[in-house]
DNA sequence: CGCATCATTGAAGCCCTTCAAGACTTGTGG
DNA sequence: CCACAAGTCTTGAAGGGCTTCAATGATGCG
């Protein structure tokens, strides 16, 4: 998954920091695979349109674990795409607590939520070392105007987000901690699979899990231990390793339909 | 506000039920004012486009308080607009509890959430007697394809929804009951004002408020009494009457920016 | 005037939070 | 390579906000 942190240092060629032994960002072809897959999932059928969109990614940047990809404040006129790593959209409350709204994986748009709305209090942070691609917003608008399918795909993406939010709201209000955490883990298993990552490690810390589920870190810890006890997660500390996917699905009463884009506009 | 329930009976002319003394639906011109205003708020600048959209509303229907406007199950190929009354998008859980996702006022789209996504478990109910307008989905798609501004407006509408959901999530997770209920009341005051309803009555029952905030009806009741105690709401039972709007805003620490569409795409 | 819905009140209890302290892991610098 | 620092995980105990249950009062509509 490439989620482990590696020593980084400034590269002579591309003048940006990246892990030793990896190529410069500029030279990395295929880095936008995840973006292409995302667009296809959103219903952009023609490869030419997908490619045209991918070509818009001209600038790439590495972000170190823990740093902000998108800061609060005045929005820039760019659209940021996560190409590698894990990030989260979050807001820090007055009392210092953090709410994670969504966790983002390669292919996800980081800051399109600010495309029209004045939500300047929401930031995006890198949960692991990340690589992002930057697209000028004007170019997005231009290509969307030319290709209705791309415009539609962006709308679909927003709808999917509504869907995920709705599920999160249900979870927070109606489900007790065990079911709630199991639900979130299930969502992540499915989403990781959807982008071709078939690992049994969920790349989240217990603290991130707490901020995402609205539980305290202490209670998340105790609940994780319950999930280990029943054999859903591995007993090893530090890290979330799924042992029994079925057990998790059962506990969460998980129904993945709210994530399913294939059924879109097929009624 | 016309939210009070009136005696209704089948009308000879239009063969649909509607309150005594009101005109037949077919004859009501101006009934789509709220829809027109909504479209303008969403950024459709040209009146011709607004009118063209409004013309698509050919069929109208009255829904009695308590009945479903949109039922769960197979979606129909229509887009429903609320023209009069108050409705809510909701889901009934396995345990019988109800979660209200959004409350809808005149001008709001009822079921566009099913436009692409397979969310067949979410229904829309009339919280008061309502009048809805029905538009064929094909015609929506057709007009959206012709006018990018309308397509954009629909996308904006979805974004606004994300914004409201995000705020609701924050509320449910981080705010105690008093602040949470005050927040919701503030949101509704602002939204009602935005569509020209400048009343001090919030058209929700305590039970609806409970389902929308994720609190028990009992606790909502006790909290409402606290709000009456501090002079934010009137002391009369049955009904929510705002006495001190400022006090409510203060308690809720309310910041209406998340509802503000005027700032959209103005950065 | 009676029924249905909504509002109110009291009591018991639980899920989760907060506080606080210690154990473990990871990465960094000497 | 080791030691220290920082972050994460773990554990215990005390307490509080909210839920549930259950019963009664109020309101409005037919």
Coordinates of C-alpha atoms (C1' of nucleotides) in Angstrom, one line a residue:
Chain A
X1 CA 0.0 0.0 0.0
X2 CA 3.0 2.3 0.3
X3 CA 1.5 3.8 3.5
X4 CA 4.5 3.3 5.6
X5 CA 6.6 6.4 6.3
X6 CA 9.9 6.5 4.7
X7 CA 12.9 8.8 5.2
X8 CA 12.6 11.7 2.7
X9 CA 15.0 14.4 1.6
X10 CA 15.1 17.0 -1.0
X11 CA 15.7 15.6 -4.5
X12 CA 18.3 17.2 -6.7
X13 CA 16.3 16.8 -9.9
X14 CA 12.8 17.8 -8.9
X15 CA 13.6 20.0 -5.9
X16 CA 10.9 18.5 -3.9
X17 CA 11.1 16.0 -1.0
X18 CA 10.4 12.4 -1.7
X19 CA 11.4 9.1 -0.3
X20 CA 14.8 7.8 -1.2
X21 CA 14.8 5.4 -4.0
X22 CA 11.5 6.5 -5.5
X23 CA 11.4 8.3 -8.7
X24 CA 10.9 12.0 -9.1
X25 CA 7.3 13.0 -9.2
X26 CA 7.7 14.5 -12.7
X27 CA 8.8 11.3 -14.1
X28 CA 6.2 9.1 -12.5
X29 CA 3.8 8.1 -15.3
X30 CA 0.9 5.9 -14.1
X31 CA 0.6 7.9 -10.9
X32 CA -2.8 9.1 -12.1
X33 CA -4.2 5.6 -12.5
X34 CA -6.3 6.1 -9.4
X35 CA -7.8 9.3 -10.9
X36 CA -8.6 7.6 -14.1
X37 CA -10.3 4.8 -12.3
X38 CA -12.3 7.3 -10.2
X39 CA -13.6 9.1 -13.3
X40 CA -14.6 5.8 -14.9
X41 CA -16.4 4.8 -11.7
X42 CA -18.2 8.1 -11.8
X43 CA -19.6 7.3 -15.2
X44 CA -17.2 8.9 -17.7
X45 CA -17.4 6.3 -20.4
X46 CA -15.0 7.5 -23.1
X47 CA -11.3 7.0 -22.4
X48 CA -10.5 10.1 -24.4
X49 CA -12.4 12.3 -21.9
X50 CA -10.8 10.5 -19.0
X51 CA -7.3 11.0 -20.5
X52 CA -8.1 14.6 -21.3
X53 CA -9.0 15.2 -17.7
X54 CA -5.9 13.4 -16.4
X55 CA -3.7 15.5 -18.6
X56 CA -4.8 18.5 -16.6
X57 CA -2.7 17.3 -13.7
X58 CA 0.4 19.2 -14.4
X59 CA 1.8 19.9 -11.0
X60 CA 2.4 17.3 -8.3
X61 CA 3.4 17.6 -4.7
X62 CA 4.5 15.4 -1.8
X63 CA 2.9 16.0 1.5
X64 CA 4.4 14.6 4.7
X65 CA 2.3 12.7 7.2
X66 CA 0.5 15.1 9.5
X67 CA 0.7 18.2 7.3
X68 CA -2.2 20.0 5.7
X69 CA -2.9 19.5 2.1
X70 CA -5.6 22.1 2.1
X71 CA -5.5 24.8 4.7
X72 CA -8.4 26.8 6.0
X73 CA -8.8 30.3 4.8
X74 CA -9.0 31.8 1.4
X75 CA -9.5 29.1 -1.2
X76 CA -7.1 28.8 -4.1
X77 CA -8.4 28.4 -7.6
X78 CA -7.2 24.8 -7.9
X79 CA -8.7 21.4 -7.6
X80 CA -6.5 18.9 -5.7
X81 CA -6.6 15.2 -6.3
X82 CA -5.1 12.7 -4.0
X83 CA -2.8 10.4 -6.0
X84 CA -1.1 8.4 -3.2
X85 CA -1.6 7.9 0.5
X86 CA -4.5 8.6 2.8
X87 CA -5.9 12.0 3.8
X88 CA -8.9 13.3 5.7
X89 CA -11.2 16.3 5.5
X90 CA -11.6 17.7 9.0
X91 CA -12.5 20.6 11.1
X92 CA -11.1 21.6 14.4
X93 CA -13.7 22.8 16.9
X94 CA -13.3 25.7 19.3
X95 CA -12.7 23.3 22.2
X96 CA -9.8 21.7 20.3
X97 CA -11.6 18.5 19.3
X98 CA -11.3 17.4 15.8
X99 CA -14.1 16.1 13.6
X100 CA -13.1 14.1 10.5
X101 CA -15.8 14.3 7.9
X102 CA -14.4 12.0 5.2
X103 CA -11.3 9.9 4.7
X104 CA -9.8 10.1 1.3
X105 CA -8.0 7.6 -0.8
X106 CA -6.1 7.8 -4.1
X107 CA -8.4 9.1 -6.8
X108 CA -10.5 11.2 -4.4
X109 CA -10.8 14.9 -4.8
X110 CA -9.5 16.8 -1.8
X111 CA -11.0 20.2 -2.0
X112 CA -13.8 20.3 -4.5
X113 CA -16.0 20.9 -1.6
X114 CA -14.9 24.5 -1.8
X115 CA -15.6 24.7 -5.5
X116 CA -18.7 26.8 -4.9
X117 CA -19.4 26.9 -1.2
X118 CA -17.8 29.2 1.3
X119 CA -16.6 26.5 3.7
X120 CA -13.3 27.9 4.6
X121 CA -13.2 26.3 8.0
X122 CA -12.7 22.8 6.6
X123 CA -9.2 21.6 5.9
X124 CA -7.6 18.5 4.5
X125 CA -4.7 16.7 6.3
X126 CA -2.4 13.9 5.2
X127 CA -2.9 10.9 7.4
X128 CA 0.1 9.2 5.8
X129 CA 2.8 10.6 3.4
X130 CA 0.8 11.6 0.3
X131 CA 1.2 12.7 -3.2
X132 CA -1.3 15.1 -4.7
X133 CA -2.0 16.3 -8.1
X134 CA -3.1 19.9 -8.7
X135 CA -5.4 21.1 -11.4
X136 CA -6.4 24.6 -12.2
X137 CA -10.0 25.2 -11.5
X138 CA -10.5 27.2 -14.6
X139 CA -9.5 24.2 -16.7
X140 CA -11.9 22.0 -14.8
X141 CA -14.7 24.3 -15.6
X142 CA -13.6 24.5 -19.2
X143 CA -13.5 20.7 -19.7
X144 CA -16.8 20.3 -17.8
X145 CA -18.5 22.8 -20.1
X146 CA -17.2 20.9 -23.1
X147 CA -18.1 17.4 -21.9
X148 CA -21.4 17.1 -20.1
X149 CA -20.4 13.6 -19.0
X150 CA -17.6 15.1 -16.9
X151 CA -19.9 17.7 -15.5
X152 CA -22.3 14.9 -14.6
X153 CA -19.5 12.9 -13.0
X154 CA -18.6 15.7 -10.7
X155 CA -22.2 16.0 -9.7
X156 CA -22.4 12.3 -9.1
X157 CA -19.3 12.6 -6.9
X158 CA -21.1 15.2 -4.8
X159 CA -24.1 12.9 -4.6
X160 CA -22.0 10.0 -3.4
X161 CA -20.7 12.3 -0.7
X162 CA -24.2 13.1 0.4
X163 CA -24.8 9.4 0.6
X164 CA -21.8 8.8 2.7
X165 CA -22.7 11.7 5.0
X166 CA -26.2 10.3 5.4
X167 CA -24.8 7.0 6.4
X168 CA -22.4 8.6 8.9
X169 CA -25.2 10.5 10.4
X170 CA -27.3 7.4 10.9
X171 CA -24.3 5.7 12.4
X172 CA -23.5 8.5 14.9
X173 CA -27.1 8.8 16.0
X174 CA -28.4 5.3 16.1
X175 CA -25.6 2.8 16.3
X176 CA -23.7 2.0 19.5
X177 CA -19.9 2.1 19.5
X178 CA -19.2 -1.5 18.4
X179 CA -21.5 -1.4 15.4
X180 CA -20.4 2.1 14.6
X181 CA -16.8 1.3 14.4
X182 CA -17.4 -1.9 12.6
X183 CA -19.5 0.0 10.0
X184 CA -16.7 2.5 9.4
X185 CA -14.2 -0.4 9.0
X186 CA -16.5 -2.1 6.5
X187 CA -16.8 1.1 4.5
X188 CA -13.1 1.4 4.3
X189 CA -12.6 -2.3 3.3
X190 CA -15.0 -1.8 0.5
X191 CA -13.6 1.5 -0.7
X192 CA -10.0 0.2 -0.6
X193 CA -11.1 -2.8 -2.6
X194 CA -12.8 -0.5 -5.1
X195 CA -9.5 1.2 -5.9
X196 CA -7.6 -2.1 -6.1
X197 CA -6.1 -2.3 -2.6
X198 CA -6.8 -5.7 -1.3
X199 CA -5.0 -5.5 2.0
X200 CA -6.2 -6.5 5.4
X201 CA -4.7 -3.5 7.1
X202 CA -7.0 -0.4 7.6
X203 CA -4.6 2.5 7.4
X204 CA -6.1 4.5 10.3
X205 CA -5.0 5.1 13.9
X206 CA -7.4 4.7 16.8
X207 CA -7.3 8.4 17.2
X208 CA -8.3 9.1 13.6
X209 CA -11.0 6.5 14.1
X210 CA -12.2 8.3 17.2
X211 CA -12.3 11.6 15.3
X212 CA -14.2 10.1 12.5
X213 CA -16.8 8.2 14.5
X214 CA -17.3 10.9 17.1
X215 CA -16.2 8.6 20.0
X216 CA -13.5 9.3 22.5
X217 CA -10.1 7.7 21.8
X218 CA -10.4 5.7 25.1
X219 CA -13.7 4.2 24.1
X220 CA -12.5 3.4 20.6
X221 CA -9.7 1.5 22.2
X222 CA -11.9 -0.5 24.4
X223 CA -14.2 -1.3 21.5
X224 CA -11.3 -2.3 19.2
X225 CA -10.4 -4.8 21.9
X226 CA -13.9 -6.2 21.9
X227 CA -13.6 -6.6 18.1
X228 CA -10.3 -8.4 18.7
X229 CA -12.0 -10.6 21.3
X230 CA -14.6 -11.8 18.9
X231 CA -12.1 -12.5 16.3
X232 CA -12.9 -9.7 13.9
X233 CA -9.6 -8.0 14.2
X234 CA -6.1 -9.4 14.9
X235 CA -4.8 -9.2 18.4
X236 CA -1.7 -7.3 17.6
X237 CA -1.5 -3.8 18.9
X238 CA -0.6 -0.8 16.8
X239 CA -2.6 -1.1 13.7
X240 CA -5.9 -2.4 12.6
X241 CA -5.7 -5.8 10.9
X242 CA -8.9 -7.4 9.7
X243 CA -9.0 -11.1 10.4
X244 CA -12.6 -11.9 9.8
X245 CA -14.2 -9.7 7.3
X246 CA -17.5 -11.6 7.6
X247 CA -17.6 -11.1 11.3
X248 CA -17.2 -7.4 10.8
X249 CA -19.9 -7.3 8.2
X250 CA -22.2 -9.2 10.6
X251 CA -21.6 -6.9 13.5
X252 CA -22.0 -3.8 11.4
X253 CA -25.1 -5.2 9.7
X254 CA -23.3 -3.7 6.7
X255 CA -25.1 -2.9 3.5
X256 CA -22.7 -1.5 0.9
X257 CA -25.4 -0.1 -1.4
X258 CA -24.9 3.4 -0.2
X259 CA -21.4 3.3 -1.8
X260 CA -22.4 1.5 -4.9
X261 CA -22.0 3.7 -8.0
X262 CA -22.7 0.9 -10.4
X263 CA -26.4 1.1 -9.8
X264 CA -26.4 4.8 -10.6
X265 CA -28.8 6.0 -13.1
X266 CA -29.7 2.4 -13.9
X267 CA -33.3 2.6 -12.7
Chain B
X1 CA -47.8 30.4 6.6
X2 CA -50.8 28.2 5.7
X3 CA -49.3 25.4 7.8
X4 CA -52.4 24.8 9.9
X5 CA -54.5 21.9 9.0
X6 CA -57.7 22.8 7.3
X7 CA -60.7 20.7 6.5
X8 CA -60.3 19.2 3.1
X9 CA -62.7 17.4 0.8
X10 CA -62.7 16.3 -2.8
X11 CA -63.2 19.2 -5.2
X12 CA -65.7 18.9 -8.0
X13 CA -63.5 20.7 -10.5
X14 CA -60.1 19.3 -10.0
X15 CA -61.1 16.0 -8.5
X16 CA -58.4 16.3 -5.9
X17 CA -58.8 17.1 -2.3
X18 CA -57.9 20.5 -1.1
X19 CA -58.9 22.8 1.7
X20 CA -62.3 24.5 1.5
X21 CA -62.1 28.0 0.1
X22 CA -58.8 27.6 -1.7
X23 CA -58.6 27.5 -5.4
X24 CA -58.2 24.4 -7.5
X25 CA -54.6 23.5 -8.1
X26 CA -54.9 23.8 -11.8
X27 CA -56.0 27.4 -11.5
X28 CA -53.4 28.5 -9.0
X29 CA -50.9 30.6 -10.9
X30 CA -48.1 31.9 -8.7
X31 CA -47.9 28.6 -6.8
X32 CA -44.5 28.1 -8.3
X33 CA -43.1 31.3 -6.9
X34 CA -41.1 29.4 -4.4
X35 CA -39.6 27.2 -7.1
X36 CA -38.6 30.3 -9.1
X37 CA -37.0 31.9 -6.1
X38 CA -35.1 28.7 -5.4
X39 CA -33.7 28.5 -8.9
X40 CA -32.6 32.1 -8.7
X41 CA -30.9 31.5 -5.3
X42 CA -29.0 28.6 -6.9
X43 CA -27.6 31.0 -9.5
X44 CA -29.8 30.7 -12.5
X45 CA -29.6 34.3 -13.6
X46 CA -31.8 34.5 -16.7
X47 CA -35.5 34.7 -16.0
X48 CA -36.2 32.9 -19.2
X49 CA -34.4 29.8 -18.0
X50 CA -36.2 30.0 -14.7
X51 CA -39.5 30.3 -16.4
X52 CA -38.7 27.5 -18.7
X53 CA -38.0 25.3 -15.8
X54 CA -41.1 26.3 -13.9
X55 CA -43.2 25.5 -17.0
X56 CA -42.1 21.9 -16.6
X57 CA -44.3 21.6 -13.6
X58 CA -47.5 20.3 -15.2
X59 CA -49.0 18.1 -12.6
X60 CA -49.7 19.1 -9.0
X61 CA -50.9 17.2 -6.1
X62 CA -52.0 17.7 -2.6
X63 CA -50.6 15.6 0.2
X64 CA -52.3 15.3 3.5
X65 CA -50.3 15.9 6.7
X66 CA -48.7 12.6 7.7
X67 CA -48.7 11.0 4.3
X68 CA -45.7 10.1 2.2
X69 CA -44.8 12.3 -0.7
X70 CA -42.1 9.9 -1.9
X71 CA -42.3 6.3 -0.8
X72 CA -39.4 3.9 -0.4
X73 CA -38.9 1.3 -3.2
X74 CA -38.6 1.6 -6.9
X75 CA -38.0 5.2 -7.9
X76 CA -40.3 6.9 -10.4
X77 CA -38.9 8.9 -13.2
X78 CA -40.0 12.1 -11.8
X79 CA -38.7 15.1 -9.9
X80 CA -40.9 16.3 -7.1
X81 CA -40.9 19.9 -5.9
X82 CA -42.5 21.1 -2.7
X83 CA -44.7 24.1 -3.5
X84 CA -46.5 24.6 -0.2
X85 CA -46.2 23.2 3.3
X86 CA -43.4 21.4 5.2
X87 CA -42.0 18.0 4.4
X88 CA -39.1 15.9 5.6
X89 CA -36.7 13.3 4.1
X90 CA -36.4 10.4 6.5
X91 CA -35.6 6.8 7.1
X92 CA -37.2 4.4 9.5
X93 CA -34.7 2.1 11.2
X94 CA -35.1 -1.6 11.9
X95 CA -35.9 -0.8 15.5
X96 CA -38.7 1.5 14.5
X97 CA -36.9 4.8 15.3
X98 CA -37.0 7.5 12.7
X99 CA -34.2 9.6 11.4
X100 CA -35.1 12.9 9.7
X101 CA -32.3 13.9 7.4
X102 CA -33.6 17.2 6.1
X103 CA -36.6 19.3 6.5
X104 CA -38.0 20.8 3.3
X105 CA -39.7 24.0 2.6
X106 CA -41.5 25.4 -0.5
X107 CA -39.1 25.5 -3.4
X108 CA -37.0 22.5 -2.2
X109 CA -36.7 19.4 -4.3
X110 CA -38.1 16.3 -2.5
X111 CA -36.6 13.4 -4.3
X112 CA -33.7 14.6 -6.4
X113 CA -31.5 12.5 -4.1
X114 CA -32.7 9.5 -6.0
X115 CA -31.7 11.0 -9.3
X116 CA -28.7 8.9 -9.6
X117 CA -28.1 7.0 -6.4
X118 CA -29.8 3.9 -5.4
X119 CA -31.1 5.2 -2.1
X120 CA -34.4 3.5 -2.1
X121 CA -34.7 3.3 1.7
X122 CA -35.2 7.1 2.1
X123 CA -38.7 8.4 1.9
X124 CA -40.3 11.9 2.1
X125 CA -43.2 12.6 4.4
X126 CA -45.5 15.6 4.6
X127 CA -45.2 17.2 8.1
X128 CA -48.1 19.5 7.3
X129 CA -50.6 19.5 4.4
X130 CA -48.6 20.0 1.3
X131 CA -48.8 20.8 -2.4
X132 CA -46.2 19.3 -4.6
X133 CA -45.3 19.8 -8.3
X134 CA -44.2 17.0 -10.4
X135 CA -41.7 17.2 -13.3
X136 CA -40.7 14.4 -15.6
X137 CA -37.1 13.5 -15.0
X138 CA -36.4 13.3 -18.8
X139 CA -37.4 16.9 -19.1
X140 CA -35.1 17.9 -16.3
X141 CA -32.2 16.2 -18.0
X142 CA -33.2 17.7 -21.3
X143 CA -33.3 21.3 -20.0
X144 CA -30.1 20.7 -18.0
X145 CA -28.3 19.6 -21.1
X146 CA -29.4 22.7 -22.9
X147 CA -28.7 25.2 -20.1
X148 CA -25.4 24.6 -18.3
X149 CA -26.5 27.2 -15.7
X150 CA -29.4 24.9 -14.7
X151 CA -27.1 21.9 -14.6
X152 CA -24.8 23.9 -12.4
X153 CA -27.7 25.0 -10.2
X154 CA -28.7 21.4 -9.5
X155 CA -25.1 20.6 -8.6
X156 CA -25.0 23.6 -6.3
X157 CA -28.1 22.3 -4.7
X158 CA -26.4 19.1 -3.9
X159 CA -23.4 20.9 -2.5
X160 CA -25.7 22.9 -0.3
X161 CA -27.0 19.7 1.0
X162 CA -23.6 18.4 1.8
X163 CA -23.0 21.6 3.7
X164 CA -26.1 21.1 5.7
X165 CA -25.3 17.5 6.4
X166 CA -21.8 18.4 7.6
X167 CA -23.3 20.9 10.0
X168 CA -25.8 18.4 11.2
X169 CA -23.0 15.9 11.8
X170 CA -21.0 18.4 13.8
X171 CA -24.1 19.2 15.8
X172 CA -24.9 15.6 16.6
X173 CA -21.4 14.7 17.6
X174 CA -20.1 17.8 19.4
X175 CA -23.0 19.9 20.7
X176 CA -25.0 19.1 23.8
X177 CA -28.8 19.1 23.5
X178 CA -29.4 22.7 24.3
X179 CA -27.0 24.0 21.7
X180 CA -28.1 21.4 19.2
X181 CA -31.7 22.2 19.3
X182 CA -31.0 25.9 19.3
X183 CA -28.9 25.4 16.2
X184 CA -31.6 23.6 14.4
X185 CA -34.1 26.3 15.3
X186 CA -31.7 29.0 14.0
X187 CA -31.2 27.1 10.8
X188 CA -35.0 27.0 10.3
X189 CA -35.5 30.7 11.1
X190 CA -32.9 31.6 8.5
X191 CA -34.2 29.2 5.9
X192 CA -37.8 30.4 6.4
X193 CA -36.7 34.0 6.1
X194 CA -34.9 33.1 2.9
X195 CA -38.1 32.1 1.3
X196 CA -40.0 35.1 2.6
X197 CA -41.7 33.6 5.6
X198 CA -41.1 35.9 8.5
X199 CA -43.0 34.2 11.2
X200 CA -41.9 33.5 14.7
X201 CA -43.5 30.0 14.7
X202 CA -41.2 27.1 13.8
X203 CA -43.5 24.6 12.1
X204 CA -42.1 21.5 13.8
X205 CA -43.4 19.2 16.6
X206 CA -41.2 18.2 19.4
X207 CA -41.2 14.7 18.0
X208 CA -40.0 15.9 14.6
X209 CA -37.4 17.9 16.4
X210 CA -36.3 14.8 18.2
X211 CA -36.1 12.7 15.1
X212 CA -34.1 15.5 13.4
X213 CA -31.6 16.1 16.2
X214 CA -31.1 12.5 17.2
X215 CA -32.4 13.1 20.7
X216 CA -35.3 11.4 22.5
X217 CA -38.6 13.2 22.5
X218 CA -38.4 13.3 26.3
X219 CA -35.1 15.1 26.3
X220 CA -36.2 17.5 23.6
X221 CA -39.1 18.4 25.8
X222 CA -37.0 19.1 28.8
X223 CA -34.6 21.1 26.7
X224 CA -37.4 23.1 25.1
X225 CA -38.4 24.0 28.6
X226 CA -34.9 25.3 29.3
X227 CA -35.1 27.4 26.2
X228 CA -38.4 28.8 27.5
X229 CA -36.9 29.4 30.9
X230 CA -34.1 31.6 29.5
X231 CA -36.6 33.5 27.4
X232 CA -35.7 32.2 24.0
X233 CA -39.0 30.6 23.3
X234 CA -42.5 31.5 24.4
X235 CA -43.9 29.7 27.4
X236 CA -47.0 28.4 25.6
X237 CA -47.3 24.7 25.1
X238 CA -47.9 23.1 21.8
X239 CA -45.9 24.9 19.2
X240 CA -42.5 26.5 19.0
X241 CA -42.7 30.2 19.1
X242 CA -39.5 32.2 19.0
X243 CA -39.4 35.1 21.4
X244 CA -35.8 36.1 21.4
X245 CA -34.1 35.3 18.2
X246 CA -30.8 36.8 19.5
X247 CA -30.9 34.6 22.6
X248 CA -31.3 31.6 20.3
X249 CA -28.4 32.7 18.1
X250 CA -26.2 33.2 21.2
X251 CA -27.0 29.8 22.7
X252 CA -26.4 28.1 19.4
X253 CA -23.3 30.1 18.6
X254 CA -24.9 30.2 15.2
X255 CA -23.0 31.0 12.1
X256 CA -25.2 31.0 9.1
X257 CA -22.5 30.9 6.5
X258 CA -23.0 27.2 5.8
X259 CA -26.4 28.1 4.4
X260 CA -25.3 31.1 2.5
X261 CA -25.5 30.7 -1.2
X262 CA -24.7 34.3 -2.1
X263 CA -21.0 33.7 -1.5
X264 CA -21.0 30.8 -3.9
X265 CA -18.4 31.0 -6.6
X266 CA -17.5 34.5 -5.5
X267 CA -14.0 33.7 -4.5
Chain C
dC1 C1' -67.5 14.8 23.1
dG2 C1' -64.3 11.2 22.3
dC3 C1' -60.2 9.8 20.1
dA4 C1' -55.6 10.5 18.4
dT5 C1' -51.7 13.0 18.7
dC6 C1' -48.6 15.8 21.1
dA7 C1' -46.6 17.4 25.4
dT8 C1' -45.1 16.8 30.2
dT9 C1' -43.2 14.7 34.4
dG10 C1' -40.6 11.4 37.4
dA11 C1' -37.4 7.7 38.3
dA12 C1' -33.9 4.4 37.2
dG13 C1' -30.0 3.2 34.7
dC14 C1' -26.5 2.8 31.0
dC15 C1' -23.3 4.1 27.6
dC16 C1' -19.9 6.9 27.0
dT17 C1' -16.7 10.8 28.5
dT18 C1' -13.1 12.7 31.1
dC19 C1' -9.1 12.5 33.8
dA20 C1' -4.9 10.4 34.8
dA21 C1' -1.1 7.5 34.5
dG22 C1' 1.7 3.9 32.5
dA23 C1' 3.3 0.8 28.5
dC24 C1' 4.6 0.3 24.1
dT25 C1' 6.2 1.7 19.3
dT26 C1' 8.4 4.5 16.1
dG27 C1' 11.5 7.8 14.3
dT28 C1' 15.3 11.0 15.1
dG29 C1' 19.7 12.7 16.4
dG30 C1' 23.9 12.1 18.7
Chain D
dC1 C1' 23.7 1.8 17.5
dC2 C1' 21.7 3.4 21.4
dA3 C1' 18.9 6.9 23.9
dC4 C1' 15.6 10.0 24.0
dA5 C1' 11.4 12.2 22.5
dA6 C1' 6.9 12.0 20.6
dG7 C1' 3.1 9.8 19.4
dT8 C1' 0.1 5.9 20.1
dC9 C1' -2.1 2.5 22.7
dT10 C1' -3.8 0.7 27.1
dT11 C1' -6.0 0.5 31.6
dG12 C1' -8.7 2.0 35.8
dA13 C1' -12.0 4.8 38.2
dA14 C1' -15.5 8.4 38.6
dG15 C1' -19.2 10.9 36.8
dG16 C1' -22.6 12.9 33.7
dG17 C1' -25.8 13.6 29.8
dC18 C1' -29.0 11.3 27.8
dT19 C1' -32.3 7.1 27.2
dT20 C1' -36.0 4.3 28.4
dC21 C1' -40.1 3.2 30.6
dA22 C1' -44.4 4.5 32.2
dA23 C1' -48.1 7.3 33.3
dT24 C1' -50.7 11.6 33.1
dG25 C1' -52.1 16.1 31.2
dA26 C1' -53.2 19.0 27.2
dT27 C1' -54.9 20.1 22.5
dG28 C1' -57.3 19.7 18.4
dC29 C1' -60.0 17.5 14.9
dG30 C1' -64.1 14.9 13.4

